mmCIF file with all atom_site columns, C-alpha atoms in Angstrom:
data_model
loop_
_atom_site.group_PDB
_atom_site.id
_atom_site.type_symbol
_atom_site.label_atom_id
_atom_site.label_alt_id
_atom_site.label_comp_id
_atom_site.label_asym_id
_atom_site.label_entity_id
_atom_site.label_seq_id
_atom_site.pdbx_PDB_ins_code
_atom_site.Cartn_x
_atom_site.Cartn_y
_atom_site.Cartn_z
_atom_site.occupancy
_atom_site.B_iso_or_equiv
_atom_site.pdbx_formal_charge
_atom_site.auth_seq_id
_atom_site.auth_comp_id
_atom_site.auth_asym_id
_atom_site.auth_atom_id
_atom_site.pdbx_PDB_model_num
ATOM 1   C CA . MET A 1 1   ? 0.079   0.432   -0.162  1.00 91.00 ? 1   MET A CA 1
ATOM 2   C CA . LYS A 1 2   ? 1.067   3.738   -0.466  1.00 94.00 ? 2   LYS A CA 1
ATOM 3   C CA . LEU A 1 3   ? -0.292  7.082   0.487   1.00 97.00 ? 3   LEU A CA 1
ATOM 4   C CA . GLY A 1 4   ? 1.179   10.412  -1.765  1.00 97.00 ? 4   GLY A CA 1
ATOM 5   C CA . GLY A 1 5   ? 0.693   14.230  -2.540  1.00 97.00 ? 5   GLY A CA 1
ATOM 6   C CA . GLY A 1 6   ? 2.958   15.998  -4.511  1.00 97.00 ? 6   GLY A CA 1
ATOM 7   C CA . LEU A 1 7   ? 2.251   18.171  -7.389  1.00 97.00 ? 7   LEU A CA 1
ATOM 8   C CA . ALA A 1 8   ? 0.043   17.850  -11.171 1.00 97.00 ? 8   ALA A CA 1
ATOM 9   C CA . TYR A 1 9   ? 0.846   19.878  -13.592 1.00 95.00 ? 9   TYR A CA 1
ATOM 10  C CA . GLN A 1 10  ? -0.513  20.155  -18.000 1.00 95.00 ? 10  GLN A CA 1
ATOM 11  C CA . GLN A 1 11  ? 2.236   21.164  -20.732 1.00 94.00 ? 11  GLN A CA 1
ATOM 12  C CA . ILE A 1 12  ? -0.981  22.906  -22.728 1.00 92.00 ? 12  ILE A CA 1
ATOM 13  C CA . ASP A 1 13  ? -0.254  24.111  -26.443 1.00 92.00 ? 13  ASP A CA 1
ATOM 14  C CA . ASN A 1 14  ? -2.591  27.292  -27.172 1.00 89.00 ? 14  ASN A CA 1
ATOM 15  C CA . PRO A 1 15  ? -0.888  30.473  -27.791 1.00 88.00 ? 15  PRO A CA 1
ATOM 16  C CA . ASP A 1 16  ? -3.915  32.363  -25.352 1.00 88.00 ? 16  ASP A CA 1
ATOM 17  C CA . VAL A 1 17  ? -2.433  30.779  -22.448 1.00 91.00 ? 17  VAL A CA 1
ATOM 18  C CA . VAL A 1 18  ? -0.503  33.479  -20.514 1.00 92.00 ? 18  VAL A CA 1
ATOM 19  C CA . GLY A 1 19  ? 0.426   30.626  -17.732 1.00 93.00 ? 19  GLY A CA 1
ATOM 20  C CA . VAL A 1 20  ? 0.120   27.199  -16.590 1.00 95.00 ? 20  VAL A CA 1
ATOM 21  C CA . ASN A 1 21  ? 0.741   26.577  -12.827 1.00 96.00 ? 21  ASN A CA 1
ATOM 22  C CA . THR A 1 22  ? 1.490   23.389  -10.592 1.00 96.00 ? 22  THR A CA 1
ATOM 23  C CA . VAL A 1 23  ? -1.153  21.262  -8.307  1.00 96.00 ? 23  VAL A CA 1
ATOM 24  C CA . GLY A 1 24  ? -1.333  20.085  -5.438  1.00 96.00 ? 24  GLY A CA 1
ATOM 25  C CA . SER A 1 25  ? -2.241  16.636  -6.022  1.00 96.00 ? 25  SER A CA 1
ATOM 26  C CA . PHE A 1 26  ? -2.608  13.165  -4.170  1.00 95.00 ? 26  PHE A CA 1
ATOM 27  C CA . SER A 1 27  ? -2.455  9.036   -5.011  1.00 96.00 ? 27  SER A CA 1
ATOM 28  C CA . PHE A 1 28  ? -3.198  5.918   -2.689  1.00 97.00 ? 28  PHE A CA 1
ATOM 29  C CA . GLY A 1 29  ? -2.976  2.319   -4.381  1.00 96.00 ? 29  GLY A CA 1
ATOM 30  C CA . GLY A 1 30  ? -1.389  -0.343  -3.726  1.00 94.00 ? 30  GLY A CA 1
ATOM 31  C CA . LEU A 1 31  ? 2.285   -2.253  -5.326  1.00 90.00 ? 31  LEU A CA 1
ATOM 32  C CA . ALA A 1 32  ? 3.176   -5.766  -6.364  1.00 92.00 ? 32  ALA A CA 1
ATOM 33  C CA . THR A 1 33  ? 6.688   -6.879  -7.421  1.00 92.00 ? 33  THR A CA 1
ATOM 34  C CA . TYR A 1 34  ? 7.663   -9.618  -9.201  1.00 95.00 ? 34  TYR A CA 1
ATOM 35  C CA . ALA A 1 35  ? 11.249  -10.796 -8.226  1.00 94.00 ? 35  ALA A CA 1
ATOM 36  C CA . LEU A 1 36  ? 13.744  -10.674 -11.781 1.00 96.00 ? 36  LEU A CA 1
ATOM 37  C CA . PRO A 1 37  ? 16.794  -11.965 -12.399 1.00 96.00 ? 37  PRO A CA 1
ATOM 38  C CA . GLN A 1 38  ? 19.681  -9.774  -11.619 1.00 94.00 ? 38  GLN A CA 1
ATOM 39  C CA . HIS A 1 39  ? 18.266  -7.695  -8.835  1.00 95.00 ? 39  HIS A CA 1
ATOM 40  C CA . LEU A 1 40  ? 15.567  -7.186  -10.904 1.00 97.00 ? 40  LEU A CA 1
ATOM 41  C CA . GLU A 1 41  ? 11.821  -6.551  -10.421 1.00 96.00 ? 41  GLU A CA 1
ATOM 42  C CA . LEU A 1 42  ? 9.166   -6.016  -11.975 1.00 96.00 ? 42  LEU A CA 1
ATOM 43  C CA . GLN A 1 43  ? 6.947   -2.796  -10.338 1.00 94.00 ? 43  GLN A CA 1
ATOM 44  C CA . GLY A 1 44  ? 2.904   -2.987  -11.306 1.00 95.00 ? 44  GLY A CA 1
ATOM 45  C CA . GLY A 1 45  ? -0.190  -1.924  -8.963  1.00 94.00 ? 45  GLY A CA 1
ATOM 46  C CA . VAL A 1 46  ? -3.253  0.050   -9.055  1.00 97.00 ? 46  VAL A CA 1
ATOM 47  C CA . THR A 1 47  ? -3.500  4.213   -7.954  1.00 97.00 ? 47  THR A CA 1
ATOM 48  C CA . VAL A 1 48  ? -6.482  7.263   -7.515  1.00 98.00 ? 48  VAL A CA 1
ATOM 49  C CA . SER A 1 49  ? -4.524  9.686   -8.115  1.00 97.00 ? 49  SER A CA 1
ATOM 50  C CA . ARG A 1 50  ? -5.475  13.812  -9.008  1.00 96.00 ? 50  ARG A CA 1
ATOM 51  C CA . LYS A 1 51  ? -3.987  15.593  -11.874 1.00 96.00 ? 51  LYS A CA 1
ATOM 52  C CA . GLY A 1 52  ? -4.983  18.151  -13.077 1.00 95.00 ? 52  GLY A CA 1
ATOM 53  C CA . ALA A 1 53  ? -3.011  22.934  -13.445 1.00 96.00 ? 53  ALA A CA 1
ATOM 54  C CA . ILE A 1 54  ? -4.343  25.944  -13.646 1.00 96.00 ? 54  ILE A CA 1
ATOM 55  C CA . ILE A 1 55  ? -5.026  27.308  -16.356 1.00 94.00 ? 55  ILE A CA 1
ATOM 56  C CA . VAL A 1 56  ? -4.332  30.952  -16.724 1.00 94.00 ? 56  VAL A CA 1
ATOM 57  C CA . GLU A 1 57  ? -5.487  34.032  -20.294 1.00 90.00 ? 57  GLU A CA 1
ATOM 58  C CA . ASP A 1 58  ? -6.546  37.288  -20.576 1.00 88.00 ? 58  ASP A CA 1
ATOM 59  C CA . ALA A 1 59  ? -9.376  37.210  -18.605 1.00 87.00 ? 59  ALA A CA 1
ATOM 60  C CA . VAL A 1 60  ? -9.855  34.307  -17.191 1.00 91.00 ? 60  VAL A CA 1
ATOM 61  C CA . THR A 1 61  ? -8.780  31.547  -14.564 1.00 94.00 ? 61  THR A CA 1
ATOM 62  C CA . THR A 1 62  ? -9.425  27.372  -15.263 1.00 93.00 ? 62  THR A CA 1
ATOM 63  C CA . THR A 1 63  ? -8.862  25.314  -12.211 1.00 95.00 ? 63  THR A CA 1
ATOM 64  C CA . GLN A 1 64  ? -8.600  21.338  -13.909 1.00 94.00 ? 64  GLN A CA 1
ATOM 65  C CA . ARG A 1 65  ? -8.862  19.087  -11.291 1.00 96.00 ? 65  ARG A CA 1
ATOM 66  C CA . VAL A 1 66  ? -9.299  15.224  -13.038 1.00 97.00 ? 66  VAL A CA 1
ATOM 67  C CA . THR A 1 67  ? -9.262  11.937  -11.152 1.00 97.00 ? 67  THR A CA 1
ATOM 68  C CA . SER A 1 68  ? -8.328  9.001   -12.549 1.00 97.00 ? 68  SER A CA 1
ATOM 69  C CA . VAL A 1 69  ? -7.070  5.537   -11.890 1.00 98.00 ? 69  VAL A CA 1
ATOM 70  C CA . ASP A 1 70  ? -3.207  4.518   -13.038 1.00 97.00 ? 70  ASP A CA 1
ATOM 71  C CA . LEU A 1 71  ? -2.090  1.350   -13.711 1.00 98.00 ? 71  LEU A CA 1
ATOM 72  C CA . PRO A 1 72  ? 1.769   1.505   -13.582 1.00 97.00 ? 72  PRO A CA 1
ATOM 73  C CA . LEU A 1 73  ? 4.386   -0.770  -14.515 1.00 98.00 ? 73  LEU A CA 1
ATOM 74  C CA . THR A 1 74  ? 7.867   -0.674  -13.485 1.00 97.00 ? 74  THR A CA 1
ATOM 75  C CA . ILE A 1 75  ? 11.317  -2.550  -13.739 1.00 98.00 ? 75  ILE A CA 1
ATOM 76  C CA . VAL A 1 76  ? 13.781  -0.933  -11.203 1.00 97.00 ? 76  VAL A CA 1
ATOM 77  C CA . ARG A 1 77  ? 16.803  -1.880  -10.842 1.00 98.00 ? 77  ARG A CA 1
ATOM 78  C CA . ASN A 1 78  ? 17.655  -2.965  -6.924  1.00 96.00 ? 78  ASN A CA 1
ATOM 79  C CA . ILE A 1 79  ? 20.677  -2.109  -5.149  1.00 97.00 ? 79  ILE A CA 1
ATOM 80  C CA . ASP A 1 80  ? 21.137  -3.271  -1.372  1.00 96.00 ? 80  ASP A CA 1
ATOM 81  C CA . ALA A 1 81  ? 22.200  -0.563  1.574   1.00 95.00 ? 81  ALA A CA 1
ATOM 82  C CA . GLY A 1 82  ? 22.744  -2.937  3.538   1.00 95.00 ? 82  GLY A CA 1
ATOM 83  C CA . ARG A 1 83  ? 21.443  -3.179  6.708   1.00 95.00 ? 83  ARG A CA 1
ATOM 84  C CA . LEU A 1 84  ? 18.998  -0.405  6.014   1.00 95.00 ? 84  LEU A CA 1
ATOM 85  C CA . GLY A 1 85  ? 17.214  -1.883  2.925   1.00 96.00 ? 85  GLY A CA 1
ATOM 86  C CA . TYR A 1 86  ? 17.244  -1.229  -0.138  1.00 95.00 ? 86  TYR A CA 1
ATOM 87  C CA . VAL A 1 87  ? 17.299  1.435   -3.233  1.00 97.00 ? 87  VAL A CA 1
ATOM 88  C CA . TYR A 1 88  ? 15.635  0.925   -6.268  1.00 97.00 ? 88  TYR A CA 1
ATOM 89  C CA . ILE A 1 89  ? 15.122  3.490   -9.626  1.00 98.00 ? 89  ILE A CA 1
ATOM 90  C CA . GLY A 1 90  ? 14.419  2.830   -12.938 1.00 97.00 ? 90  GLY A CA 1
ATOM 91  C CA . PRO A 1 91  ? 11.977  3.691   -15.626 1.00 98.00 ? 91  PRO A CA 1
ATOM 92  C CA . GLY A 1 92  ? 8.269   2.362   -16.091 1.00 98.00 ? 92  GLY A CA 1
ATOM 93  C CA . ILE A 1 93  ? 4.591   3.298   -18.152 1.00 98.00 ? 93  ILE A CA 1
ATOM 94  C CA . TYR A 1 94  ? 1.594   3.950   -16.962 1.00 98.00 ? 94  TYR A CA 1
ATOM 95  C CA . TYR A 1 95  ? -1.533  3.398   -18.266 1.00 98.00 ? 95  TYR A CA 1
ATOM 96  C CA . SER A 1 96  ? -4.461  5.904   -16.137 1.00 97.00 ? 96  SER A CA 1
ATOM 97  C CA . ARG A 1 97  ? -8.495  6.500   -16.669 1.00 97.00 ? 97  ARG A CA 1
ATOM 98  C CA . HIS A 1 98  ? -10.329 9.233   -16.037 1.00 97.00 ? 98  HIS A CA 1
ATOM 99  C CA . ILE A 1 99  ? -13.166 8.727   -13.958 1.00 97.00 ? 99  ILE A CA 1
ATOM 100 C CA . GLY A 1 100 ? -14.383 11.710  -13.253 1.00 96.00 ? 100 GLY A CA 1
ATOM 101 C CA . GLY A 1 101 ? -13.278 15.400  -12.156 1.00 96.00 ? 101 GLY A CA 1
ATOM 102 C CA . ASN A 1 102 ? -14.401 19.565  -11.454 1.00 96.00 ? 102 ASN A CA 1
ATOM 103 C CA . VAL A 1 103 ? -13.191 22.608  -13.559 1.00 93.00 ? 103 VAL A CA 1
ATOM 104 C CA . TYR A 1 104 ? -13.960 25.252  -11.214 1.00 96.00 ? 104 TYR A CA 1
ATOM 105 C CA . TYR A 1 105 ? -13.779 29.331  -13.340 1.00 94.00 ? 105 TYR A CA 1
ATOM 106 C CA . GLN A 1 106 ? -12.503 32.926  -12.403 1.00 95.00 ? 106 GLN A CA 1
ATOM 107 C CA . THR A 1 107 ? -12.557 35.879  -14.096 1.00 92.00 ? 107 THR A CA 1
ATOM 108 C CA . PRO A 1 108 ? -12.127 39.349  -12.508 1.00 90.00 ? 108 PRO A CA 1
ATOM 109 C CA . SER A 1 109 ? -15.989 39.369  -10.864 1.00 92.00 ? 109 SER A CA 1
ATOM 110 C CA . SER A 1 110 ? -17.061 35.742  -10.998 1.00 93.00 ? 110 SER A CA 1
ATOM 111 C CA . ALA A 1 111 ? -16.014 32.582  -10.785 1.00 94.00 ? 111 ALA A CA 1
ATOM 112 C CA . THR A 1 112 ? -18.494 29.346  -11.394 1.00 95.00 ? 112 THR A CA 1
ATOM 113 C CA . SER A 1 113 ? -18.031 25.529  -11.765 1.00 94.00 ? 113 SER A CA 1
ATOM 114 C CA . ASP A 1 114 ? -18.734 22.533  -13.645 1.00 94.00 ? 114 ASP A CA 1
ATOM 115 C CA . LYS A 1 115 ? -18.426 18.374  -14.158 1.00 96.00 ? 115 LYS A CA 1
ATOM 116 C CA . LEU A 1 116 ? -15.187 17.551  -16.192 1.00 93.00 ? 116 LEU A CA 1
ATOM 117 C CA . GLU A 1 117 ? -16.915 14.900  -18.603 1.00 93.00 ? 117 GLU A CA 1
ATOM 118 C CA . PHE A 1 118 ? -14.604 12.991  -20.807 1.00 94.00 ? 118 PHE A CA 1
ATOM 119 C CA . GLY A 1 119 ? -15.328 12.039  -24.248 1.00 91.00 ? 119 GLY A CA 1
ATOM 120 C CA . PRO A 1 120 ? -13.627 12.555  -28.009 1.00 90.00 ? 120 PRO A CA 1
ATOM 121 C CA . ASP A 1 121 ? -16.311 15.287  -28.544 1.00 90.00 ? 121 ASP A CA 1
ATOM 122 C CA . LEU A 1 122 ? -16.395 16.568  -24.723 1.00 91.00 ? 122 LEU A CA 1
ATOM 123 C CA . ASP A 1 123 ? -13.959 17.915  -22.155 1.00 89.00 ? 123 ASP A CA 1
ATOM 124 C CA . LEU A 1 124 ? -11.058 16.035  -22.359 1.00 93.00 ? 124 LEU A CA 1
ATOM 125 C CA . ARG A 1 125 ? -9.825  12.747  -23.022 1.00 95.00 ? 125 ARG A CA 1
ATOM 126 C CA . ARG A 1 126 ? -10.593 10.059  -20.947 1.00 95.00 ? 126 ARG A CA 1
ATOM 127 C CA . ASP A 1 127 ? -7.967  7.938   -21.146 1.00 96.00 ? 127 ASP A CA 1
ATOM 128 C CA . ASP A 1 128 ? -3.876  9.198   -20.364 1.00 97.00 ? 128 ASP A CA 1
ATOM 129 C CA . PHE A 1 129 ? -0.957  7.062   -21.041 1.00 98.00 ? 129 PHE A CA 1
ATOM 130 C CA . GLY A 1 130 ? 3.233   7.705   -20.764 1.00 98.00 ? 130 GLY A CA 1
ATOM 131 C CA . LEU A 1 131 ? 6.000   7.233   -19.419 1.00 98.00 ? 131 LEU A CA 1
ATOM 132 C CA . ASP A 1 132 ? 6.972   6.889   -15.693 1.00 97.00 ? 132 ASP A CA 1
ATOM 133 C CA . PHE A 1 133 ? 10.237  6.947   -13.756 1.00 98.00 ? 133 PHE A CA 1
ATOM 134 C CA . THR A 1 134 ? 10.479  5.978   -10.152 1.00 97.00 ? 134 THR A CA 1
ATOM 135 C CA . THR A 1 135 ? 13.083  5.843   -7.446  1.00 97.00 ? 135 THR A CA 1
ATOM 136 C CA . GLY A 1 136 ? 12.875  4.864   -3.640  1.00 96.00 ? 136 GLY A CA 1
ATOM 137 C CA . ILE A 1 137 ? 14.047  3.209   -0.447  1.00 96.00 ? 137 ILE A CA 1
ATOM 138 C CA . ARG A 1 138 ? 12.783  -0.254  0.602   1.00 94.00 ? 138 ARG A CA 1
ATOM 139 C CA . LEU A 1 139 ? 13.550  -0.492  4.144   1.00 96.00 ? 139 LEU A CA 1
ATOM 140 C CA . ARG A 1 140 ? 13.940  -3.777  5.854   1.00 94.00 ? 140 ARG A CA 1
ATOM 141 C CA . ASN A 1 141 ? 10.896  -3.242  8.488   1.00 94.00 ? 141 ASN A CA 1
ATOM 142 C CA . ASN A 1 142 ? 8.885   -3.173  4.892   1.00 92.00 ? 142 ASN A CA 1
ATOM 143 C CA . LEU A 1 143 ? 8.513   0.654   4.536   1.00 96.00 ? 143 LEU A CA 1
ATOM 144 C CA . LEU A 1 144 ? 9.002   2.250   1.720   1.00 94.00 ? 144 LEU A CA 1
ATOM 145 C CA . PHE A 1 145 ? 10.094  5.250   0.407   1.00 97.00 ? 145 PHE A CA 1
ATOM 146 C CA . ASP A 1 146 ? 9.143   6.737   -3.027  1.00 95.00 ? 146 ASP A CA 1
ATOM 147 C CA . VAL A 1 147 ? 9.329   9.685   -5.796  1.00 97.00 ? 147 VAL A CA 1
ATOM 148 C CA . SER A 1 148 ? 8.335   9.057   -9.180  1.00 97.00 ? 148 SER A CA 1
ATOM 149 C CA . TYR A 1 149 ? 7.556   11.653  -11.394 1.00 98.00 ? 149 TYR A CA 1
ATOM 150 C CA . GLN A 1 150 ? 4.329   10.858  -14.593 1.00 97.00 ? 150 GLN A CA 1
ATOM 151 C CA . PHE A 1 151 ? 4.735   12.111  -17.985 1.00 97.00 ? 151 PHE A CA 1
ATOM 152 C CA . GLY A 1 152 ? 2.380   12.268  -19.764 1.00 97.00 ? 152 GLY A CA 1
ATOM 153 C CA . LEU A 1 153 ? 2.837   10.789  -23.765 1.00 97.00 ? 153 LEU A CA 1
ATOM 154 C CA . ARG A 1 154 ? -1.210  11.281  -25.098 1.00 96.00 ? 154 ARG A CA 1
ATOM 155 C CA . ASN A 1 155 ? -2.901  14.680  -25.903 1.00 95.00 ? 155 ASN A CA 1
ATOM 156 C CA . ILE A 1 156 ? -6.009  14.494  -23.883 1.00 95.00 ? 156 ILE A CA 1
ATOM 157 C CA . ALA A 1 157 ? -7.022  17.542  -25.618 1.00 92.00 ? 157 ALA A CA 1
ATOM 158 C CA . SER A 1 158 ? -10.877 17.194  -26.968 1.00 90.00 ? 158 SER A CA 1
ATOM 159 C CA . THR A 1 159 ? -12.355 18.542  -29.906 1.00 87.00 ? 159 THR A CA 1
ATOM 160 C CA . ARG A 1 160 ? -14.011 21.086  -27.999 1.00 80.00 ? 160 ARG A CA 1
ATOM 161 C CA . PHE A 1 161 ? -10.617 21.627  -26.924 1.00 80.00 ? 161 PHE A CA 1
ATOM 162 C CA . THR A 1 162 ? -8.323  22.238  -30.367 1.00 81.00 ? 162 THR A CA 1
ATOM 163 C CA . ASP A 1 163 ? -11.674 23.650  -32.132 1.00 80.00 ? 163 ASP A CA 1
ATOM 164 C CA . THR A 1 164 ? -10.476 26.275  -29.009 1.00 78.00 ? 164 THR A CA 1
ATOM 165 C CA . GLY A 1 165 ? -6.575  26.754  -30.671 1.00 82.00 ? 165 GLY A CA 1
ATOM 166 C CA . THR A 1 166 ? -5.599  24.093  -28.372 1.00 86.00 ? 166 THR A CA 1
ATOM 167 C CA . ASP A 1 167 ? -3.054  21.303  -29.437 1.00 88.00 ? 167 ASP A CA 1
ATOM 168 C CA . ALA A 1 168 ? -2.407  19.697  -27.478 1.00 93.00 ? 168 ALA A CA 1
ATOM 169 C CA . ILE A 1 169 ? -2.729  18.851  -23.404 1.00 94.00 ? 169 ILE A CA 1
ATOM 170 C CA . LYS A 1 170 ? -0.518  16.593  -21.900 1.00 96.00 ? 170 LYS A CA 1
ATOM 171 C CA . SER A 1 171 ? -0.135  15.592  -17.421 1.00 96.00 ? 171 SER A CA 1
ATOM 172 C CA . ARG A 1 172 ? 2.699   15.878  -15.526 1.00 97.00 ? 172 ARG A CA 1
ATOM 173 C CA . MET A 1 173 ? 3.092   14.659  -12.117 1.00 97.00 ? 173 MET A CA 1
ATOM 174 C CA . PHE A 1 174 ? 5.542   14.104  -9.450  1.00 97.00 ? 174 PHE A CA 1
ATOM 175 C CA . THR A 1 175 ? 4.910   12.456  -6.756  1.00 97.00 ? 175 THR A CA 1
ATOM 176 C CA . VAL A 1 176 ? 6.248   11.762  -2.788  1.00 98.00 ? 176 VAL A CA 1
ATOM 177 C CA . SER A 1 177 ? 5.363   8.773   -1.189  1.00 97.00 ? 177 SER A CA 1
ATOM 178 C CA . LEU A 1 178 ? 4.793   6.567   2.213   1.00 97.00 ? 178 LEU A CA 1
ATOM 179 C CA . GLY A 1 179 ? 4.005   3.625   2.002   1.00 95.00 ? 179 GLY A CA 1
ATOM 180 C CA . TYR A 1 180 ? 4.057   -0.174  3.541   1.00 94.00 ? 180 TYR A CA 1
ATOM 181 C CA . PHE A 1 181 ? 6.017   -4.091  1.488   1.00 85.00 ? 181 PHE A CA 1
ATOM 182 C CA . ILE A 1 182 ? 3.049   -6.539  2.508   1.00 82.00 ? 182 ILE A CA 1
ATOM 183 C CA . ARG A 1 183 ? 4.882   -9.994  2.210   1.00 69.00 ? 183 ARG A CA 1
#
């Protein structure tokens, strides 16, 4: 089991966007491992995470928060750290399925919110995938300290966004987690 928090961001290709800021993110879920030769290990799991960004344009600031179920699969190299435990590091991939979210619009004179809808012609595309990089330490008492970074490769901008000048939206998330390894 892992529980983490961090920062989420979206890379947005739109000439009208003045800036994109991070939002706080969280994730929780389970992790399973499979030992491979040469001190390698396959890590896979299921996590629920909250992602998004604050998008600043001339007259409006939009905050998107997206909840997704992530399926990361990483191959890590375990390095013996003596009596402390094992340090690990490695690359991987992930697949995300967006299951919910909200969008908040703020102008100088008003603020509104709405529920995000997912689909090719709605707010954002439902599926995402990308690269996942992780490093951490697993102590001898099975406590786990982990740092990971998700680098989205899929353009999650729907037709609604691309019709209004947004060429691409790609997710990014940095997470620091604490967990317990159950054997």
